[in-house]
């Protein structure tokens, strides 16, 4: 959405997009171009991935048997 709250757009589970179920609070990058989220990679396994601001998959940050939640950015 725009800073004024207009043009709200859903970025999860939308037709034509990478289907992700956001498990934790999304964390916007300091420059506002990327969103870090926790998502269920496989049944019972949660990983951190990056999406661009349109909700398109960019990069998987974690890949292990431990569960990762609540990503945060350092400044």
JSON list of N, CA and C in Angstrom, two decimals:
[
{"chain": "A", "resi": 1, "resn": "UNK", "atom": "N", "xyz": [0.83, -1.17, 0.00]},
{"chain": "A", "resi": 1, "resn": "UNK", "atom": "CA", "xyz": [0.00, 0.00, 0.00]},
{"chain": "A", "resi": 1, "resn": "UNK", "atom": "C", "xyz": [0.87, 1.24, 0.00]},
{"chain": "A", "resi": 2, "resn": "UNK", "atom": "N", "xyz": [0.27, 2.32, -0.37]},
{"chain": "A", "resi": 2, "resn": "UNK", "atom": "CA", "xyz": [0.98, 3.59, -0.32]},
{"chain": "A", "resi": 2, "resn": "UNK", "atom": "C", "xyz": [1.06, 4.07, 1.13]},
{"chain": "A", "resi": 3, "resn": "UNK", "atom": "N", "xyz": [1.98, 4.98, 1.44]},
{"chain": "A", "resi": 3, "resn": "UNK", "atom": "CA", "xyz": [2.10, 5.49, 2.80]},
{"chain": "A", "resi": 3, "resn": "UNK", "atom": "C", "xyz": [0.79, 6.05, 3.37]},
{"chain": "A", "resi": 4, "resn": "UNK", "atom": "N", "xyz": [-0.08, 6.57, 2.50]},
{"chain": "A", "resi": 4, "resn": "UNK", "atom": "CA", "xyz": [-1.34, 7.13, 2.99]},
{"chain": "A", "resi": 4, "resn": "UNK", "atom": "C", "xyz": [-2.41, 6.06, 3.21]},
{"chain": "A", "resi": 5, "resn": "UNK", "atom": "N", "xyz": [-2.06, 4.77, 2.97]},
{"chain": "A", "resi": 5, "resn": "UNK", "atom": "CA", "xyz": [-3.00, 3.68, 3.21]},
{"chain": "A", "resi": 5, "resn": "UNK", "atom": "C", "xyz": [-3.83, 3.28, 2.00]},
{"chain": "A", "resi": 6, "resn": "UNK", "atom": "N", "xyz": [-3.67, 3.97, 0.88]},
{"chain": "A", "resi": 6, "resn": "UNK", "atom": "CA", "xyz": [-4.43, 3.61, -0.32]},
{"chain": "A", "resi": 6, "resn": "UNK", "atom": "C", "xyz": [-3.68, 2.53, -1.10]},
{"chain": "A", "resi": 7, "resn": "UNK", "atom": "N", "xyz": [-4.36, 1.94, -2.06]},
{"chain": "A", "resi": 7, "resn": "UNK", "atom": "CA", "xyz": [-3.81, 0.89, -2.92]},
{"chain": "A", "resi": 7, "resn": "UNK", "atom": "C", "xyz": [-3.34, -0.33, -2.14]},
{"chain": "A", "resi": 8, "resn": "UNK", "atom": "N", "xyz": [-4.12, -0.73, -1.16]},
{"chain": "A", "resi": 8, "resn": "UNK", "atom": "CA", "xyz": [-3.82, -1.92, -0.38]},
{"chain": "A", "resi": 8, "resn": "UNK", "atom": "C", "xyz": [-3.81, -3.13, -1.30]},
{"chain": "A", "resi": 9, "resn": "UNK", "atom": "N", "xyz": [-2.79, -3.98, -1.18]},
{"chain": "A", "resi": 9, "resn": "UNK", "atom": "CA", "xyz": [-2.67, -5.15, -2.05]},
{"chain": "A", "resi": 9, "resn": "UNK", "atom": "C", "xyz": [-2.22, -6.36, -1.24]},
{"chain": "A", "resi": 10, "resn": "UNK", "atom": "N", "xyz": [-2.93, -7.46, -1.38]},
{"chain": "A", "resi": 10, "resn": "UNK", "atom": "CA", "xyz": [-2.57, -8.70, -0.70]},
{"chain": "A", "resi": 10, "resn": "UNK", "atom": "C", "xyz": [-1.39, -9.33, -1.41]},
{"chain": "A", "resi": 11, "resn": "UNK", "atom": "N", "xyz": [-0.37, -9.78, -0.66]},
{"chain": "A", "resi": 11, "resn": "UNK", "atom": "CA", "xyz": [0.80, -10.39, -1.29]},
{"chain": "A", "resi": 11, "resn": "UNK", "atom": "C", "xyz": [0.95, -11.86, -0.94]},
{"chain": "A", "resi": 12, "resn": "UNK", "atom": "N", "xyz": [0.09, -12.41, -0.11]},
{"chain": "A", "resi": 12, "resn": "UNK", "atom": "CA", "xyz": [0.20, -13.82, 0.22]},
{"chain": "A", "resi": 12, "resn": "UNK", "atom": "C", "xyz": [-1.00, -14.58, -0.32]},
{"chain": "A", "resi": 13, "resn": "UNK", "atom": "N", "xyz": [-0.74, -15.78, -0.84]},
{"chain": "A", "resi": 13, "resn": "UNK", "atom": "CA", "xyz": [-1.77, -16.66, -1.37]},
{"chain": "A", "resi": 13, "resn": "UNK", "atom": "C", "xyz": [-2.63, -16.00, -2.44]},
{"chain": "A", "resi": 14, "resn": "UNK", "atom": "N", "xyz": [-2.01, -15.21, -3.29]},
{"chain": "A", "resi": 14, "resn": "UNK", "atom": "CA", "xyz": [-2.71, -14.53, -4.38]},
{"chain": "A", "resi": 14, "resn": "UNK", "atom": "C", "xyz": [-2.43, -15.29, -5.68]},
{"chain": "A", "resi": 15, "resn": "UNK", "atom": "N", "xyz": [-3.44, -15.48, -6.49]},
{"chain": "A", "resi": 15, "resn": "UNK", "atom": "CA", "xyz": [-3.27, -16.17, -7.77]},
{"chain": "A", "resi": 15, "resn": "UNK", "atom": "C", "xyz": [-2.16, -15.51, -8.59]},
{"chain": "A", "resi": 16, "resn": "UNK", "atom": "N", "xyz": [-1.29, -16.31, -9.15]},
{"chain": "A", "resi": 16, "resn": "UNK", "atom": "CA", "xyz": [-0.21, -15.79, -9.97]},
{"chain": "A", "resi": 16, "resn": "UNK", "atom": "C", "xyz": [1.04, -15.41, -9.20]},
{"chain": "A", "resi": 17, "resn": "UNK", "atom": "N", "xyz": [1.02, -15.54, -7.92]},
{"chain": "A", "resi": 17, "resn": "UNK", "atom": "CA", "xyz": [2.18, -15.22, -7.09]},
{"chain": "A", "resi": 17, "resn": "UNK", "atom": "C", "xyz": [2.65, -16.48, -6.39]},
{"chain": "A", "resi": 18, "resn": "UNK", "atom": "N", "xyz": [3.87, -16.42, -5.88]},
{"chain": "A", "resi": 18, "resn": "UNK", "atom": "CA", "xyz": [4.35, -17.51, -5.05]},
{"chain": "A", "resi": 18, "resn": "UNK", "atom": "C", "xyz": [3.40, -17.63, -3.88]},
{"chain": "A", "resi": 19, "resn": "UNK", "atom": "N", "xyz": [2.87, -18.80, -3.65]},
{"chain": "A", "resi": 19, "resn": "UNK", "atom": "CA", "xyz": [1.91, -18.96, -2.57]},
{"chain": "A", "resi": 19, "resn": "UNK", "atom": "C", "xyz": [2.67, -19.17, -1.26]},
{"chain": "A", "resi": 20, "resn": "UNK", "atom": "N", "xyz": [2.56, -18.21, -0.38]},
{"chain": "A", "resi": 20, "resn": "UNK", "atom": "CA", "xyz": [3.21, -18.32, 0.92]},
{"chain": "A", "resi": 20, "resn": "UNK", "atom": "C", "xyz": [2.18, -18.07, 2.00]},
{"chain": "A", "resi": 21, "resn": "UNK", "atom": "N", "xyz": [2.31, -18.78, 3.06]},
{"chain": "A", "resi": 21, "resn": "UNK", "atom": "CA", "xyz": [1.51, -18.52, 4.25]},
{"chain": "A", "resi": 21, "resn": "UNK", "atom": "C", "xyz": [2.43, -17.82, 5.23]},
{"chain": "A", "resi": 22, "resn": "UNK", "atom": "N", "xyz": [2.15, -16.57, 5.49]},
{"chain": "A", "resi": 22, "resn": "UNK", "atom": "CA", "xyz": [2.99, -15.80, 6.41]},
{"chain": "A", "resi": 22, "resn": "UNK", "atom": "C", "xyz": [2.69, -16.28, 7.82]},
{"chain": "A", "resi": 23, "resn": "UNK", "atom": "N", "xyz": [3.71, -16.78, 8.49]},
{"chain": "A", "resi": 23, "resn": "UNK", "atom": "CA", "xyz": [3.56, -17.37, 9.81]},
{"chain": "A", "resi": 23, "resn": "UNK", "atom": "C", "xyz": [3.83, -16.34, 10.90]},
{"chain": "A", "resi": 24, "resn": "UNK", "atom": "N", "xyz": [4.65, -15.36, 10.63]},
{"chain": "A", "resi": 24, "resn": "UNK", "atom": "CA", "xyz": [4.99, -14.36, 11.64]},
{"chain": "A", "resi": 24, "resn": "UNK", "atom": "C", "xyz": [4.83, -12.97, 11.05]},
{"chain": "A", "resi": 25, "resn": "UNK", "atom": "N", "xyz": [5.08, -11.97, 11.85]},
{"chain": "A", "resi": 25, "resn": "UNK", "atom": "CA", "xyz": [4.97, -10.59, 11.36]},
{"chain": "A", "resi": 25, "resn": "UNK", "atom": "C", "xyz": [5.98, -10.36, 10.24]},
{"chain": "A", "resi": 26, "resn": "UNK", "atom": "N", "xyz": [5.55, -9.79, 9.12]},
{"chain": "A", "resi": 26, "resn": "UNK", "atom": "CA", "xyz": [6.50, -9.44, 8.06]},
{"chain": "A", "resi": 26, "resn": "UNK", "atom": "C", "xyz": [7.42, -8.33, 8.55]},
{"chain": "A", "resi": 27, "resn": "UNK", "atom": "N", "xyz": [8.67, -8.35, 8.10]},
{"chain": "A", "resi": 27, "resn": "UNK", "atom": "CA", "xyz": [9.63, -7.32, 8.47]},
{"chain": "A", "resi": 27, "resn": "UNK", "atom": "C", "xyz": [10.14, -6.64, 7.20]},
{"chain": "A", "resi": 28, "resn": "UNK", "atom": "N", "xyz": [9.79, -5.36, 7.03]},
{"chain": "A", "resi": 28, "resn": "UNK", "atom": "CA", "xyz": [10.25, -4.59, 5.88]},
{"chain": "A", "resi": 28, "resn": "UNK", "atom": "C", "xyz": [11.72, -4.23, 6.03]},
{"chain": "A", "resi": 29, "resn": "UNK", "atom": "N", "xyz": [12.47, -4.30, 4.93]},
{"chain": "A", "resi": 29, "resn": "UNK", "atom": "CA", "xyz": [13.87, -3.87, 4.96]},
{"chain": "A", "resi": 29, "resn": "UNK", "atom": "C", "xyz": [13.92, -2.36, 5.21]},
{"chain": "A", "resi": 30, "resn": "UNK", "atom": "N", "xyz": [15.04, -1.87, 5.75]},
{"chain": "A", "resi": 30, "resn": "UNK", "atom": "CA", "xyz": [15.14, -0.44, 6.02]},
{"chain": "A", "resi": 30, "resn": "UNK", "atom": "C", "xyz": [14.90, 0.44, 4.78]},
{"chain": "A", "resi": 31, "resn": "UNK", "atom": "N", "xyz": [15.25, -0.05, 3.59]},
{"chain": "A", "resi": 31, "resn": "UNK", "atom": "CA", "xyz": [15.03, 0.76, 2.39]},
{"chain": "A", "resi": 31, "resn": "UNK", "atom": "C", "xyz": [13.65, 0.55, 1.76]},
{"chain": "A", "resi": 32, "resn": "UNK", "atom": "N", "xyz": [12.84, -0.32, 2.35]},
{"chain": "A", "resi": 32, "resn": "UNK", "atom": "CA", "xyz": [11.46, -0.52, 1.90]},
{"chain": "A", "resi": 32, "resn": "UNK", "atom": "C", "xyz": [11.29, -1.33, 0.63]},
{"chain": "A", "resi": 33, "resn": "UNK", "atom": "N", "xyz": [12.34, -2.03, 0.18]},
{"chain": "A", "resi": 33, "resn": "UNK", "atom": "CA", "xyz": [12.25, -2.78, -1.07]},
{"chain": "A", "resi": 33, "resn": "UNK", "atom": "C", "xyz": [12.00, -4.27, -0.89]},
{"chain": "A", "resi": 34, "resn": "UNK", "atom": "N", "xyz": [12.21, -4.79, 0.32]},
{"chain": "A", "resi": 34, "resn": "UNK", "atom": "CA", "xyz": [12.16, -6.23, 0.56]},
{"chain": "A", "resi": 34, "resn": "UNK", "atom": "C", "xyz": [11.41, -6.52, 1.84]},
{"chain": "A", "resi": 35, "resn": "UNK", "atom": "N", "xyz": [10.69, -7.64, 1.85]},
{"chain": "A", "resi": 35, "resn": "UNK", "atom": "CA", "xyz": [9.97, -8.10, 3.03]},
{"chain": "A", "resi": 35, "resn": "UNK", "atom": "C", "xyz": [10.54, -9.45, 3.45]},
{"chain": "A", "resi": 36, "resn": "UNK", "atom": "N", "xyz": [10.94, -9.58, 4.71]},
{"chain": "A", "resi": 36, "resn": "UNK", "atom": "CA", "xyz": [11.38, -10.86, 5.25]},
{"chain": "A", "resi": 36, "resn": "UNK", "atom": "C", "xyz": [10.18, -11.47, 5.99]},
{"chain": "A", "resi": 37, "resn": "UNK", "atom": "N", "xyz": [9.92, -12.75, 5.71]},
{"chain": "A", "resi": 37, "resn": "UNK", "atom": "CA", "xyz": [8.81, -13.43, 6.37]},
{"chain": "A", "resi": 37, "resn": "UNK", "atom": "C", "xyz": [9.23, -14.82, 6.79]},
{"chain": "A", "resi": 38, "resn": "UNK", "atom": "N", "xyz": [8.52, -15.36, 7.76]},
{"chain": "A", "resi": 38, "resn": "UNK", "atom": "CA", "xyz": [8.64, -16.78, 8.10]},
{"chain": "A", "resi": 38, "resn": "UNK", "atom": "C", "xyz": [7.49, -17.48, 7.40]},
{"chain": "A", "resi": 39, "resn": "UNK", "atom": "N", "xyz": [7.78, -18.60, 6.77]},
{"chain": "A", "resi": 39, "resn": "UNK", "atom": "CA", "xyz": [6.76, -19.36, 6.06]},
{"chain": "A", "resi": 39, "resn": "UNK", "atom": "C", "xyz": [7.01, -20.85, 6.25]},
{"chain": "A", "resi": 40, "resn": "UNK", "atom": "N", "xyz": [5.97, -21.64, 6.10]},
{"chain": "A", "resi": 40, "resn": "UNK", "atom": "CA", "xyz": [6.11, -23.09, 6.25]},
{"chain": "A", "resi": 40, "resn": "UNK", "atom": "C", "xyz": [6.66, -23.65, 4.94]},
{"chain": "A", "resi": 41, "resn": "UNK", "atom": "N", "xyz": [7.91, -24.07, 4.97]},
{"chain": "A", "resi": 41, "resn": "UNK", "atom": "CA", "xyz": [8.60, -24.58, 3.80]},
{"chain": "A", "resi": 41, "resn": "UNK", "atom": "C", "xyz": [8.13, -26.00, 3.44]},
{"chain": "A", "resi": 42, "resn": "UNK", "atom": "N", "xyz": [7.96, -26.79, 4.46]},
{"chain": "A", "resi": 42, "resn": "UNK", "atom": "CA", "xyz": [7.40, -28.13, 4.33]},
{"chain": "A", "resi": 42, "resn": "UNK", "atom": "C", "xyz": [6.61, -28.37, 5.60]},
{"chain": "A", "resi": 43, "resn": "UNK", "atom": "N", "xyz": [5.76, -29.38, 5.64]},
{"chain": "A", "resi": 43, "resn": "UNK", "atom": "CA", "xyz": [4.93, -29.57, 6.84]},
{"chain": "A", "resi": 43, "resn": "UNK", "atom": "C", "xyz": [5.75, -29.58, 8.14]},
{"chain": "A", "resi": 44, "resn": "UNK", "atom": "N", "xyz": [5.48, -28.61, 8.98]},
{"chain": "A", "resi": 44, "resn": "UNK", "atom": "CA", "xyz": [6.14, -28.51, 10.28]},
{"chain": "A", "resi": 44, "resn": "UNK", "atom": "C", "xyz": [7.53, -27.90, 10.26]},
{"chain": "A", "resi": 45, "resn": "UNK", "atom": "N", "xyz": [7.99, -27.39, 9.13]},
{"chain": "A", "resi": 45, "resn": "UNK", "atom": "CA", "xyz": [9.32, -26.79, 9.06]},
{"chain": "A", "resi": 45, "resn": "UNK", "atom": "C", "xyz": [9.20, -25.35, 8.56]},
{"chain": "A", "resi": 46, "resn": "UNK", "atom": "N", "xyz": [9.61, -24.39, 9.38]},
{"chain": "A", "resi": 46, "resn": "UNK", "atom": "CA", "xyz": [9.44, -22.98, 9.09]},
{"chain": "A", "resi": 46, "resn": "UNK", "atom": "C", "xyz": [10.78, -22.33, 8.76]},
{"chain": "A", "resi": 47, "resn": "UNK", "atom": "N", "xyz": [10.81, -21.58, 7.68]},
{"chain": "A", "resi": 47, "resn": "UNK", "atom": "CA", "xyz": [12.03, -20.94, 7.20]},
{"chain": "A", "resi": 47, "resn": "UNK", "atom": "C", "xyz": [11.79, -19.45, 6.94]},
{"chain": "A", "resi": 48, "resn": "UNK", "atom": "N", "xyz": [12.88, -18.69, 6.79]},
{"chain": "A", "resi": 48, "resn": "UNK", "atom": "CA", "xyz": [12.81, -17.27, 6.49]},
{"chain": "A", "resi": 48, "resn": "UNK", "atom": "C", "xyz": [13.08, -17.08, 4.99]},
{"chain": "A", "resi": 49, "resn": "UNK", "atom": "N", "xyz": [12.19, -16.34, 4.33]},
{"chain": "A", "resi": 49, "resn": "UNK", "atom": "CA", "xyz": [12.37, -16.02, 2.91]},
{"chain": "A", "resi": 49, "resn": "UNK", "atom": "C", "xyz": [12.20, -14.52, 2.70]},
{"chain": "A", "resi": 50, "resn": "UNK", "atom": "N", "xyz": [12.73, -14.05, 1.60]},
{"chain": "A", "resi": 50, "resn": "UNK", "atom": "CA", "xyz": [12.60, -12.64, 1.22]},
{"chain": "A", "resi": 50, "resn": "UNK", "atom": "C", "xyz": [11.67, -12.53, 0.02]},
{"chain": "A", "resi": 51, "resn": "UNK", "atom": "N", "xyz": [10.81, -11.53, 0.05]},
{"chain": "A", "resi": 51, "resn": "UNK", "atom": "CA", "xyz": [9.92, -11.20, -1.05]},
{"chain": "A", "resi": 51, "resn": "UNK", "atom": "C", "xyz": [10.20, -9.76, -1.46]},
{"chain": "A", "resi": 52, "resn": "UNK", "atom": "N", "xyz": [9.97, -9.44, -2.73]},
{"chain": "A", "resi": 52, "resn": "UNK", "atom": "CA", "xyz": [10.04, -8.03, -3.10]},
{"chain": "A", "resi": 52, "resn": "UNK", "atom": "C", "xyz": [8.73, -7.38, -2.67]},
{"chain": "A", "resi": 53, "resn": "UNK", "atom": "N", "xyz": [8.62, -6.08, -2.82]},
{"chain": "A", "resi": 53, "resn": "UNK", "atom": "CA", "xyz": [7.44, -5.40, -2.29]},
{"chain": "A", "resi": 53, "resn": "UNK", "atom": "C", "xyz": [6.15, -5.76, -3.02]},
{"chain": "A", "resi": 54, "resn": "UNK", "atom": "N", "xyz": [6.26, -6.39, -4.20]},
{"chain": "A", "resi": 54, "resn": "UNK", "atom": "CA", "xyz": [5.07, -6.86, -4.92]},
{"chain": "A", "resi": 54, "resn": "UNK", "atom": "C", "xyz": [4.66, -8.27, -4.48]},
{"chain": "A", "resi": 55, "resn": "UNK", "atom": "N", "xyz": [5.46, -8.88, -3.59]},
{"chain": "A", "resi": 55, "resn": "UNK", "atom": "CA", "xyz": [5.14, -10.21, -3.10]},
{"chain": "A", "resi": 55, "resn": "UNK", "atom": "C", "xyz": [5.78, -11.34, -3.88]},
{"chain": "A", "resi": 56, "resn": "UNK", "atom": "N", "xyz": [6.68, -11.00, -4.79]},
{"chain": "A", "resi": 56, "resn": "UNK", "atom": "CA", "xyz": [7.37, -12.02, -5.58]},
{"chain": "A", "resi": 56, "resn": "UNK", "atom": "C", "xyz": [8.56, -12.57, -4.79]},
{"chain": "A", "resi": 57, "resn": "UNK", "atom": "N", "xyz": [8.74, -13.89, -4.86]},
{"chain": "A", "resi": 57, "resn": "UNK", "atom": "CA", "xyz": [9.85, -14.55, -4.17]},
{"chain": "A", "resi": 57, "resn": "UNK", "atom": "C", "xyz": [11.19, -14.01, -4.67]},
{"chain": "A", "resi": 58, "resn": "UNK", "atom": "N", "xyz": [12.10, -13.73, -3.73]},
{"chain": "A", "resi": 58, "resn": "UNK", "atom": "CA", "xyz": [13.44, -13.27, -4.10]},
{"chain": "A", "resi": 58, "resn": "UNK", "atom": "C", "xyz": [14.51, -14.26, -3.66]},
{"chain": "A", "resi": 59, "resn": "UNK", "atom": "N", "xyz": [14.45, -14.69, -2.37]},
{"chain": "A", "resi": 59, "resn": "UNK", "atom": "CA", "xyz": [15.54, -15.51, -1.86]},
{"chain": "A", "resi": 59, "resn": "UNK", "atom": "C", "xyz": [15.12, -16.24, -0.59]},
{"chain": "A", "resi": 60, "resn": "UNK", "atom": "N", "xyz": [15.56, -17.48, -0.45]},
{"chain": "A", "resi": 60, "resn": "UNK", "atom": "CA", "xyz": [15.36, -18.24, 0.78]},
{"chain": "A", "resi": 60, "resn": "UNK", "atom": "C", "xyz": [16.60, -18.06, 1.64]},
{"chain": "A", "resi": 61, "resn": "UNK", "atom": "N", "xyz": [16.42, -17.58, 2.88]},
{"chain": "A", "resi": 61, "resn": "UNK", "atom": "CA", "xyz": [17.57, -17.28, 3.74]},
{"chain": "A", "resi": 61, "resn": "UNK", "atom": "C", "xyz": [17.98, -18.45, 4.62]},
{"chain": "A", "resi": 62, "resn": "UNK", "atom": "N", "xyz": [17.04, -19.28, 5.01]},
{"chain": "A", "resi": 62, "resn": "UNK", "atom": "CA", "xyz": [17.36, -20.40, 5.90]},
{"chain": "A", "resi": 62, "resn": "UNK", "atom": "C", "xyz": [16.91, -21.71, 5.27]},
{"chain": "A", "resi": 63, "resn": "UNK", "atom": "N", "xyz": [17.57, -22.78, 5.65]},
{"chain": "A", "resi": 63, "resn": "UNK", "atom": "CA", "xyz": [17.21, -24.09, 5.15]},
{"chain": "A", "resi": 63, "resn": "UNK", "atom": "C", "xyz": [17.78, -25.13, 6.11]},
{"chain": "A", "resi": 64, "resn": "UNK", "atom": "N", "xyz": [17.02, -25.42, 7.14]},
{"chain": "A", "resi": 64, "resn": "UNK", "atom": "CA", "xyz": [17.48, -26.41, 8.13]},
{"chain": "A", "resi": 64, "resn": "UNK", "atom": "C", "xyz": [16.27, -26.97, 8.86]},
{"chain": "A", "resi": 65, "resn": "UNK", "atom": "N", "xyz": [16.50, -27.89, 9.78]},
{"chain": "A", "resi": 65, "resn": "UNK", "atom": "CA", "xyz": [15.38, -28.53, 10.47]},
{"chain": "A", "resi": 65, "resn": "UNK", "atom": "C", "xyz": [14.86, -27.70, 11.64]},
{"chain": "A", "resi": 66, "resn": "UNK", "atom": "N", "xyz": [15.60, -26.68, 12.05]},
{"chain": "A", "resi": 66, "resn": "UNK", "atom": "CA", "xyz": [15.12, -25.80, 13.12]},
{"chain": "A", "resi": 66, "resn": "UNK", "atom": "C", "xyz": [14.05, -24.86, 12.56]},
{"chain": "A", "resi": 67, "resn": "UNK", "atom": "N", "xyz": [13.15, -24.40, 13.40]},
{"chain": "A", "resi": 67, "resn": "UNK", "atom": "CA", "xyz": [12.11, -23.46, 12.98]},
{"chain": "A", "resi": 67, "resn": "UNK", "atom": "C", "xyz": [12.58, -22.03, 13.21]},
{"chain": "A", "resi": 68, "resn": "UNK", "atom": "N", "xyz": [12.41, -21.20, 12.20]},
{"chain": "A", "resi": 68, "resn": "UNK", "atom": "CA", "xyz": [12.77, -19.78, 12.30]},
{"chain": "A", "resi": 68, "resn": "UNK", "atom": "C", "xyz": [11.48, -18.96, 12.23]},
{"chain": "A", "resi": 69, "resn": "UNK", "atom": "N", "xyz": [11.40, -17.96, 13.11]},
{"chain": "A", "resi": 69, "resn": "UNK", "atom": "CA", "xyz": [10.23, -17.09, 13.19]},
{"chain": "A", "resi": 69, "resn": "UNK", "atom": "C", "xyz": [10.67, -15.65, 13.38]},
{"chain": "A", "resi": 70, "resn": "UNK", "atom": "N", "xyz": [9.75, -14.73, 13.13]},
{"chain": "A", "resi": 70, "resn": "UNK", "atom": "CA", "xyz": [9.91, -13.31, 13.43]},
{"chain": "A", "resi": 70, "resn": "UNK", "atom": "C", "xyz": [11.23, -12.72, 12.96]},
{"chain": "A", "resi": 71, "resn": "UNK", "atom": "N", "xyz": [11.44, -12.65, 11.65]},
{"chain": "A", "resi": 71, "resn": "UNK", "atom": "CA", "xyz": [12.66, -12.05, 11.13]},
{"chain": "A", "resi": 71, "resn": "UNK", "atom": "C", "xyz": [12.75, -10.56, 11.48]},
{"chain": "A", "resi": 72, "resn": "UNK", "atom": "N", "xyz": [13.95, -10.05, 11.56]},
{"chain": "A", "resi": 72, "resn": "UNK", "atom": "CA", "xyz": [14.18, -8.62, 11.84]},
{"chain": "A", "resi": 72, "resn": "UNK", "atom": "C", "xyz": [15.41, -8.19, 11.06]},
{"chain": "A", "resi": 73, "resn": "UNK", "atom": "N", "xyz": [15.47, -6.92, 10.71]},
{"chain": "A", "resi": 73, "resn": "UNK", "atom": "CA", "xyz": [16.60, -6.35, 9.99]},
{"chain": "A", "resi": 73, "resn": "UNK", "atom": "C", "xyz": [17.47, -5.55, 10.96]},
{"chain": "A", "resi": 74, "resn": "UNK", "atom": "N", "xyz": [18.79, -5.59, 10.75]},
{"chain": "A", "resi": 74, "resn": "UNK", "atom": "CA", "xyz": [19.66, -4.69, 11.50]},
{"chain": "A", "resi": 74, "resn": "UNK", "atom": "C", "xyz": [19.83, -3.44, 10.63]},
{"chain": "A", "resi": 75, "resn": "UNK", "atom": "N", "xyz": [20.15, -2.35, 11.28]},
{"chain": "A", "resi": 75, "resn": "UNK", "atom": "CA", "xyz": [20.25, -1.10, 10.51]},
{"chain": "A", "resi": 75, "resn": "UNK", "atom": "C", "xyz": [21.66, -0.68, 10.29]}
]
